[in-house]
mmCIF file of C-alpha atoms and ligand atoms in Angstrom:
data_model
loop_
_atom_site.group_PDB
_atom_site.id
_atom_site.type_symbol
_atom_site.label_atom_id
_atom_site.label_comp_id
_atom_site.label_asym_id
_atom_site.label_seq_id
_atom_site.Cartn_x
_atom_site.Cartn_y
_atom_site.Cartn_z
ATOM 1 C CA MET W 1 -124.646 106.880 -4.570
ATOM 2 C CA ARG W 2 -125.526 106.364 -0.995
ATOM 3 C CA ILE W 3 -123.960 109.455 0.354
ATOM 4 C CA TYR W 4 -125.929 111.546 -2.276
ATOM 5 C CA LEU W 5 -129.585 109.266 -0.980
ATOM 6 C CA SER W 6 -128.496 110.110 2.544
ATOM 7 C CA ILE W 7 -128.009 113.823 2.028
ATOM 8 C CA LEU W 8 -131.274 113.871 0.146
ATOM 9 C CA CYS W 9 -132.814 111.879 2.933
ATOM 10 C CA LEU W 10 -131.519 114.351 6.062
ATOM 11 C CA ALA W 11 -133.402 116.997 3.396
ATOM 12 C CA ALA W 12 -136.718 115.704 2.446
ATOM 13 C CA CYS W 13 -137.550 112.475 4.796
ATOM 14 C CA THR W 14 -140.369 112.398 6.931
ATOM 15 C CA THR W 15 -141.810 110.054 8.988
ATOM 16 C CA VAL W 16 -145.388 108.526 7.994
ATOM 17 C CA PRO W 17 -148.053 108.987 11.515
ATOM 18 C CA GLY W 18 -149.535 105.953 12.850
ATOM 19 C CA THR W 19 -146.815 103.227 11.039
ATOM 20 C CA GLY W 20 -143.827 105.224 11.708
ATOM 21 C CA ARG W 21 -142.424 104.366 7.984
ATOM 22 C CA THR W 22 -139.688 106.703 6.368
ATOM 23 C CA GLN W 23 -141.095 108.501 3.620
ATOM 24 C CA PHE W 24 -138.898 110.953 1.325
ATOM 25 C CA ASN W 25 -140.839 113.928 0.443
ATOM 26 C CA LEU W 26 -139.964 116.782 -1.017
ATOM 27 C CA PHE W 27 -142.620 118.748 -0.333
ATOM 28 C CA PRO W 28 -144.045 120.304 2.933
ATOM 29 C CA LEU W 29 -147.411 119.893 4.150
ATOM 30 C CA SER W 30 -148.716 123.110 3.229
ATOM 31 C CA GLU W 31 -147.628 122.306 -0.553
ATOM 32 C CA ASP W 32 -149.797 118.789 0.356
ATOM 33 C CA VAL W 33 -152.822 121.431 0.771
ATOM 34 C CA ARG W 34 -151.993 123.649 -1.937
ATOM 35 C CA LEU W 35 -151.922 121.354 -4.594
ATOM 36 C CA GLY W 36 -154.710 119.275 -3.368
ATOM 37 C CA GLU W 37 -156.971 122.616 -3.045
ATOM 38 C CA VAL W 38 -155.698 123.147 -6.789
ATOM 39 C CA ALA W 39 -156.539 119.696 -7.830
ATOM 40 C CA TRP W 40 -159.847 119.927 -6.592
ATOM 41 C CA LYS W 41 -161.333 122.695 -8.183
ATOM 42 C CA ASN W 42 -159.936 121.649 -11.508
ATOM 43 C CA THR W 43 -161.605 117.824 -11.292
ATOM 44 C CA LEU W 44 -164.785 119.276 -9.824
ATOM 45 C CA GLU W 45 -165.646 121.798 -12.539
ATOM 46 C CA SER W 46 -166.065 119.372 -14.944
ATOM 47 C CA GLU W 47 -167.963 116.625 -12.663
ATOM 48 C CA LYS W 48 -171.366 116.792 -11.947
ATOM 49 C CA VAL W 49 -171.415 117.218 -8.239
ATOM 50 C CA LEU W 50 -174.752 117.026 -5.849
ATOM 51 C CA PRO W 51 -175.962 119.950 -4.148
ATOM 52 C CA VAL W 52 -175.081 119.994 0.040
ATOM 53 C CA SER W 53 -179.269 119.714 0.746
ATOM 54 C CA SER W 54 -179.495 116.153 -1.357
ATOM 55 C CA PRO W 55 -179.713 113.181 0.692
ATOM 56 C CA GLU W 56 -176.496 111.458 -0.415
ATOM 57 C CA HIS W 57 -174.422 114.508 0.124
ATOM 58 C CA GLN W 58 -176.376 114.388 3.780
ATOM 59 C CA ARG W 59 -174.956 110.763 4.223
ATOM 60 C CA VAL W 60 -171.609 111.264 2.845
ATOM 61 C CA ASP W 61 -171.677 114.209 5.506
ATOM 62 C CA GLN W 62 -172.774 112.167 8.767
ATOM 63 C CA ILE W 63 -169.881 109.737 8.118
ATOM 64 C CA MET W 64 -167.313 112.421 7.504
ATOM 65 C CA GLN W 65 -167.600 114.544 10.424
ATOM 66 C CA ARG W 66 -167.193 111.201 12.635
ATOM 67 C CA LEU W 67 -164.172 110.190 10.291
ATOM 68 C CA VAL W 68 -162.862 113.727 10.608
ATOM 69 C CA ALA W 69 -163.080 113.801 14.325
ATOM 70 C CA ALA W 70 -161.167 110.304 14.715
ATOM 71 C CA THR W 71 -158.362 111.524 12.041
ATOM 72 C CA GLN W 72 -157.713 114.580 14.244
ATOM 73 C CA GLN W 73 -157.627 112.673 17.170
ATOM 74 C CA ARG W 74 -155.496 109.887 15.878
ATOM 75 C CA HIS W 75 -153.159 112.309 13.781
ATOM 76 C CA PRO W 76 -153.522 115.669 15.368
ATOM 77 C CA ASN W 77 -150.322 117.590 14.344
ATOM 78 C CA LEU W 78 -151.293 116.843 10.711
ATOM 79 C CA ALA W 79 -155.338 116.661 10.588
ATOM 80 C CA ALA W 80 -154.832 119.790 11.917
ATOM 81 C CA SER W 81 -153.266 121.099 8.869
ATOM 82 C CA PHE W 82 -155.562 120.104 6.482
ATOM 83 C CA HIS W 83 -158.576 121.959 4.990
ATOM 84 C CA TRP W 84 -161.153 119.598 4.908
ATOM 85 C CA GLU W 85 -163.992 119.210 2.194
ATOM 86 C CA TRP W 86 -166.302 116.615 1.116
ATOM 87 C CA ARG W 87 -168.686 116.270 -1.875
ATOM 88 C CA VAL W 88 -170.787 113.630 -3.593
ATOM 89 C CA ILE W 89 -170.435 113.309 -7.649
ATOM 90 C CA GLN W 90 -173.561 112.103 -9.638
ATOM 91 C CA ASP W 91 -171.705 109.107 -11.631
ATOM 92 C CA ASP W 92 -173.767 105.670 -11.360
ATOM 93 C CA SER W 93 -170.812 104.211 -13.609
ATOM 94 C CA GLN W 94 -168.261 104.807 -11.104
ATOM 95 C CA VAL W 95 -167.636 102.508 -7.921
ATOM 96 C CA ASN W 96 -165.121 105.221 -6.919
ATOM 97 C CA ALA W 97 -164.129 107.671 -4.211
ATOM 98 C CA TRP W 98 -160.912 109.504 -3.674
ATOM 99 C CA CYS W 99 -159.540 111.982 -0.991
ATOM 100 C CA LEU W 100 -156.863 114.536 -2.460
ATOM 101 C CA PRO W 101 -153.727 115.376 -0.100
ATOM 102 C CA GLY W 102 -155.051 117.893 2.286
ATOM 103 C CA GLY W 103 -158.412 116.649 2.695
ATOM 104 C CA LYS W 104 -160.627 116.936 -0.195
ATOM 105 C CA MET W 105 -162.680 113.646 -0.257
ATOM 106 C CA ALA W 106 -165.198 113.109 -3.275
ATOM 107 C CA VAL W 107 -167.386 109.719 -3.353
ATOM 108 C CA TYR W 108 -169.094 108.666 -6.799
ATOM 109 C CA THR W 109 -172.825 107.465 -6.292
ATOM 110 C CA GLY W 110 -171.583 104.640 -7.665
ATOM 111 C CA MET W 111 -169.776 103.575 -4.913
ATOM 112 C CA MET W 112 -172.243 104.488 -2.848
ATOM 113 C CA ASN W 113 -175.004 102.730 -4.440
ATOM 114 C CA PHE W 114 -172.344 99.512 -4.431
ATOM 115 C CA VAL W 115 -171.799 99.609 -0.414
ATOM 116 C CA THR W 116 -174.319 97.418 1.790
ATOM 117 C CA SER W 117 -173.987 99.746 4.519
ATOM 118 C CA ASP W 118 -172.349 102.728 6.171
ATOM 119 C CA ASP W 119 -169.655 100.836 7.914
ATOM 120 C CA GLN W 120 -168.485 99.901 4.362
ATOM 121 C CA LEU W 121 -168.930 103.416 3.111
ATOM 122 C CA ALA W 122 -167.131 104.518 6.288
ATOM 123 C CA ALA W 123 -164.171 101.583 5.186
ATOM 124 C CA VAL W 124 -163.653 103.134 1.476
ATOM 125 C CA MET W 125 -163.380 106.732 2.885
ATOM 126 C CA GLY W 126 -161.222 106.025 6.068
ATOM 127 C CA HIS W 127 -159.031 104.332 3.351
ATOM 128 C CA GLU W 128 -158.657 107.095 0.997
ATOM 129 C CA ILE W 129 -158.653 109.362 3.998
ATOM 130 C CA ALA W 130 -155.313 107.149 4.645
ATOM 131 C CA HIS W 131 -153.757 108.196 1.564
ATOM 132 C CA ALA W 132 -154.038 111.654 2.361
ATOM 133 C CA VAL W 133 -152.857 111.500 6.285
ATOM 134 C CA ALA W 134 -149.501 109.410 4.900
ATOM 135 C CA ARG W 135 -149.285 112.018 2.178
ATOM 136 C CA HIS W 136 -148.980 109.222 -0.455
ATOM 137 C CA GLY W 137 -150.189 111.583 -3.356
ATOM 138 C CA THR W 138 -146.838 114.067 -2.879
ATOM 139 C CA GLU W 139 -144.564 111.407 -1.596
ATOM 140 C CA ARG W 140 -145.159 109.696 -5.196
ATOM 141 C CA LEU W 141 -144.724 113.020 -6.934
ATOM 142 C CA SER W 142 -141.438 113.269 -5.425
ATOM 143 C CA GLN W 143 -140.443 110.236 -6.863
ATOM 144 C CA THR W 144 -140.770 111.760 -10.217
ATOM 145 C CA GLN W 145 -139.124 114.368 -12.301
ATOM 146 C CA ALA W 146 -142.291 116.432 -12.428
ATOM 147 C CA ALA W 147 -142.031 117.579 -8.613
ATOM 148 C CA GLN W 148 -139.014 119.822 -9.719
ATOM 149 C CA VAL W 149 -141.420 121.273 -11.958
ATOM 150 C CA VAL W 150 -144.438 121.595 -9.481
ATOM 151 C CA LEU W 151 -141.995 123.054 -6.706
ATOM 152 C CA ALA W 152 -140.198 125.157 -9.400
ATOM 153 C CA ALA W 153 -143.962 126.424 -9.906
ATOM 154 C CA SER W 154 -144.716 126.709 -6.058
ATOM 155 C CA ASP W 155 -144.272 130.165 -5.401
ATOM 156 C CA GLY W 156 -146.834 131.235 -8.323
ATOM 157 C CA GLU W 157 -149.691 129.853 -10.036
ATOM 158 C CA LEU W 158 -149.512 126.026 -11.510
ATOM 159 C CA ASN W 159 -150.366 125.949 -15.501
ATOM 160 C CA ASP W 160 -152.445 123.085 -16.841
ATOM 161 C CA ARG W 161 -148.965 120.854 -17.484
ATOM 162 C CA GLU W 162 -148.200 121.018 -14.127
ATOM 163 C CA ILE W 163 -151.552 120.478 -12.725
ATOM 164 C CA ARG W 164 -151.953 117.350 -14.731
ATOM 165 C CA MET W 165 -148.584 116.098 -13.449
ATOM 166 C CA ALA W 166 -149.664 116.295 -9.882
ATOM 167 C CA GLU W 167 -153.147 114.967 -10.606
ATOM 168 C CA SER W 168 -152.150 111.786 -11.882
ATOM 169 C CA ALA W 169 -149.516 111.388 -9.216
ATOM 170 C CA PHE W 170 -152.311 112.055 -6.996
ATOM 171 C CA GLY W 171 -154.373 109.022 -8.963
ATOM 172 C CA LEU W 172 -156.686 111.333 -10.916
ATOM 173 C CA GLY W 173 -156.997 111.847 -14.789
ATOM 174 C CA ILE W 174 -155.137 108.927 -15.763
ATOM 175 C CA ALA W 175 -155.413 106.690 -12.571
ATOM 176 C CA LEU W 176 -152.180 105.868 -11.762
ATOM 177 C CA PRO W 177 -152.462 102.599 -9.290
ATOM 178 C CA PHE W 178 -151.033 103.378 -5.456
ATOM 179 C CA SER W 179 -148.010 100.809 -4.988
ATOM 180 C CA ARG W 180 -148.574 98.216 -3.149
ATOM 181 C CA ALA W 181 -146.810 99.274 0.032
ATOM 182 C CA HIS W 182 -149.044 102.290 -0.249
ATOM 183 C CA GLU W 183 -152.383 100.433 -0.625
ATOM 184 C CA HIS W 184 -151.427 98.195 2.734
ATOM 185 C CA GLU W 185 -150.568 101.366 4.321
ATOM 186 C CA ALA W 186 -153.789 102.935 3.538
ATOM 187 C CA ASP W 187 -156.029 99.743 4.677
ATOM 188 C CA GLU W 188 -153.781 99.744 8.240
ATOM 189 C CA LEU W 189 -154.039 103.747 8.828
ATOM 190 C CA GLY W 190 -157.703 103.632 7.258
ATOM 191 C CA ILE W 191 -159.354 100.691 9.247
ATOM 192 C CA TYR W 192 -158.165 102.400 12.344
ATOM 193 C CA ILE W 193 -159.682 105.807 11.405
ATOM 194 C CA ALA W 194 -163.054 103.911 10.756
ATOM 195 C CA ALA W 195 -162.544 102.122 13.949
ATOM 196 C CA SER W 196 -161.929 105.546 15.799
ATOM 197 C CA ALA W 197 -164.771 106.676 14.502
ATOM 198 C CA GLY W 198 -167.258 103.842 15.862
ATOM 199 C CA TYR W 199 -167.767 101.875 12.331
ATOM 200 C CA GLU W 200 -167.357 98.122 11.876
ATOM 201 C CA PRO W 201 -163.958 97.078 10.921
ATOM 202 C CA LYS W 202 -164.731 93.763 9.456
ATOM 203 C CA ALA W 203 -167.088 95.934 6.612
ATOM 204 C CA ALA W 204 -163.496 96.384 5.096
ATOM 205 C CA ILE W 205 -163.115 93.056 4.322
ATOM 206 C CA ASP W 206 -166.176 92.243 3.275
ATOM 207 C CA LEU W 207 -166.501 95.367 1.023
ATOM 208 C CA TRP W 208 -163.292 93.687 -0.762
ATOM 209 C CA GLN W 209 -164.243 90.512 -0.906
ATOM 210 C CA ALA W 210 -168.041 92.176 -2.637
ATOM 211 C CA MET W 211 -165.548 93.561 -5.197
ATOM 212 C CA GLN W 212 -163.743 91.178 -6.262
ATOM 213 C CA GLN W 213 -166.556 88.985 -6.654
ATOM 214 C CA THR W 214 -168.571 91.110 -8.673
ATOM 215 C CA THR W 215 -168.780 89.813 -12.307
ATOM 216 C CA GLY W 216 -168.577 91.787 -15.217
ATOM 217 C CA ARG W 217 -167.066 95.057 -15.378
ATOM 218 C CA THR W 218 -164.189 95.804 -12.903
ATOM 219 C CA PRO W 219 -165.550 98.409 -10.677
ATOM 220 C CA GLU W 220 -162.873 101.553 -10.990
ATOM 221 C CA PHE W 221 -162.350 101.468 -7.186
ATOM 222 C CA LEU W 222 -160.565 97.844 -8.131
ATOM 223 C CA SER W 223 -158.567 98.607 -11.194
ATOM 224 C CA THR W 224 -156.899 101.217 -9.204
ATOM 225 C CA HIS W 225 -155.838 98.685 -6.251
ATOM 226 C CA PRO W 226 -154.011 95.485 -6.194
ATOM 227 C CA SER W 227 -155.676 92.067 -5.336
ATOM 228 C CA PRO W 228 -157.945 91.871 -2.758
ATOM 229 C CA SER W 229 -156.937 89.037 -1.780
ATOM 230 C CA SER W 230 -153.766 89.599 0.055
ATOM 231 C CA ARG W 231 -155.423 92.675 1.515
ATOM 232 C CA ALA W 232 -157.913 91.009 3.059
ATOM 233 C CA ALA W 233 -155.760 88.542 4.815
ATOM 234 C CA LYS W 234 -153.569 91.383 5.998
ATOM 235 C CA LEU W 235 -156.648 93.351 7.272
ATOM 236 C CA THR W 236 -157.629 90.157 8.947
ATOM 237 C CA ALA W 237 -154.649 90.305 10.869
ATOM 238 C CA LEU W 238 -155.596 94.035 11.887
ATOM 239 C CA LEU W 239 -158.918 92.970 13.257
ATOM 240 C CA PRO W 240 -158.167 92.094 17.231
ATOM 241 C CA THR W 241 -156.920 95.655 17.328
ATOM 242 C CA ALA W 242 -159.152 97.807 15.676
ATOM 243 C CA GLU W 243 -162.342 96.039 17.420
ATOM 244 C CA ARG W 244 -160.284 97.105 20.378
ATOM 245 C CA ILE W 245 -160.039 100.447 18.921
ATOM 246 C CA ARG W 246 -163.586 100.808 17.942
ATOM 247 C CA ASP W 247 -165.008 99.521 21.806
ATOM 248 C CA ARG W 248 -162.814 102.287 23.361
ATOM 249 C CA SER W 249 -164.714 104.566 20.943
ATOM 250 C CA LYS W 250 -168.261 103.891 22.445
HETATM 251 ZN ZN1 ZN X 1 -156.255 103.076 -2.117
#
């Protein structure tokens, strides 16, 4: 078994930029981009997307321009291959945002209403970008049997079933939570991306605490993300480095 895994790893292990973690990923980066685009088109078709001229889109646009520039600076090899695109989805009931493999970002108006500053919104978006940078979607897909099916279809068009499999691995549709390790990795990479873009790193901690204190219905974002208390402690430990990065960006 160990020999088998070693051979698999030789063929398919890669290193996560920024954290150096070894990752088992059957997909080339070009497949992240392609699968992300398929899921993007498919998902946006069923959502109410705000026009790019709307004030909500303009706000997200300004933050994304800075975050993309910071991501390209911090992870140049990877970010250059992304086909970045972003949209705001009109849905006040969804306190949520996501970034698909390859750099397709959606922010829901429910999240925009929930945050109290652009720094907090940048913290959420930086975290989501980090999932894409660390390639968590295709890593998770690689851990399932669906990977073989999707890979087998990679020369042709994906059918609905294959698209569903990819989407669920990317946290869409039936939203499976990312693993704790993925969440902490996205927190770490994300707080540095937002800090590089000049945003206040402490906003990430304030935001998780605000979400935790929300009474009544659990925000969608939290229901697919693990308990905020351990994440706040880990983010606090990263704060001095993140603040140095923010200072250097100014
Ligand atoms: Zn996450």
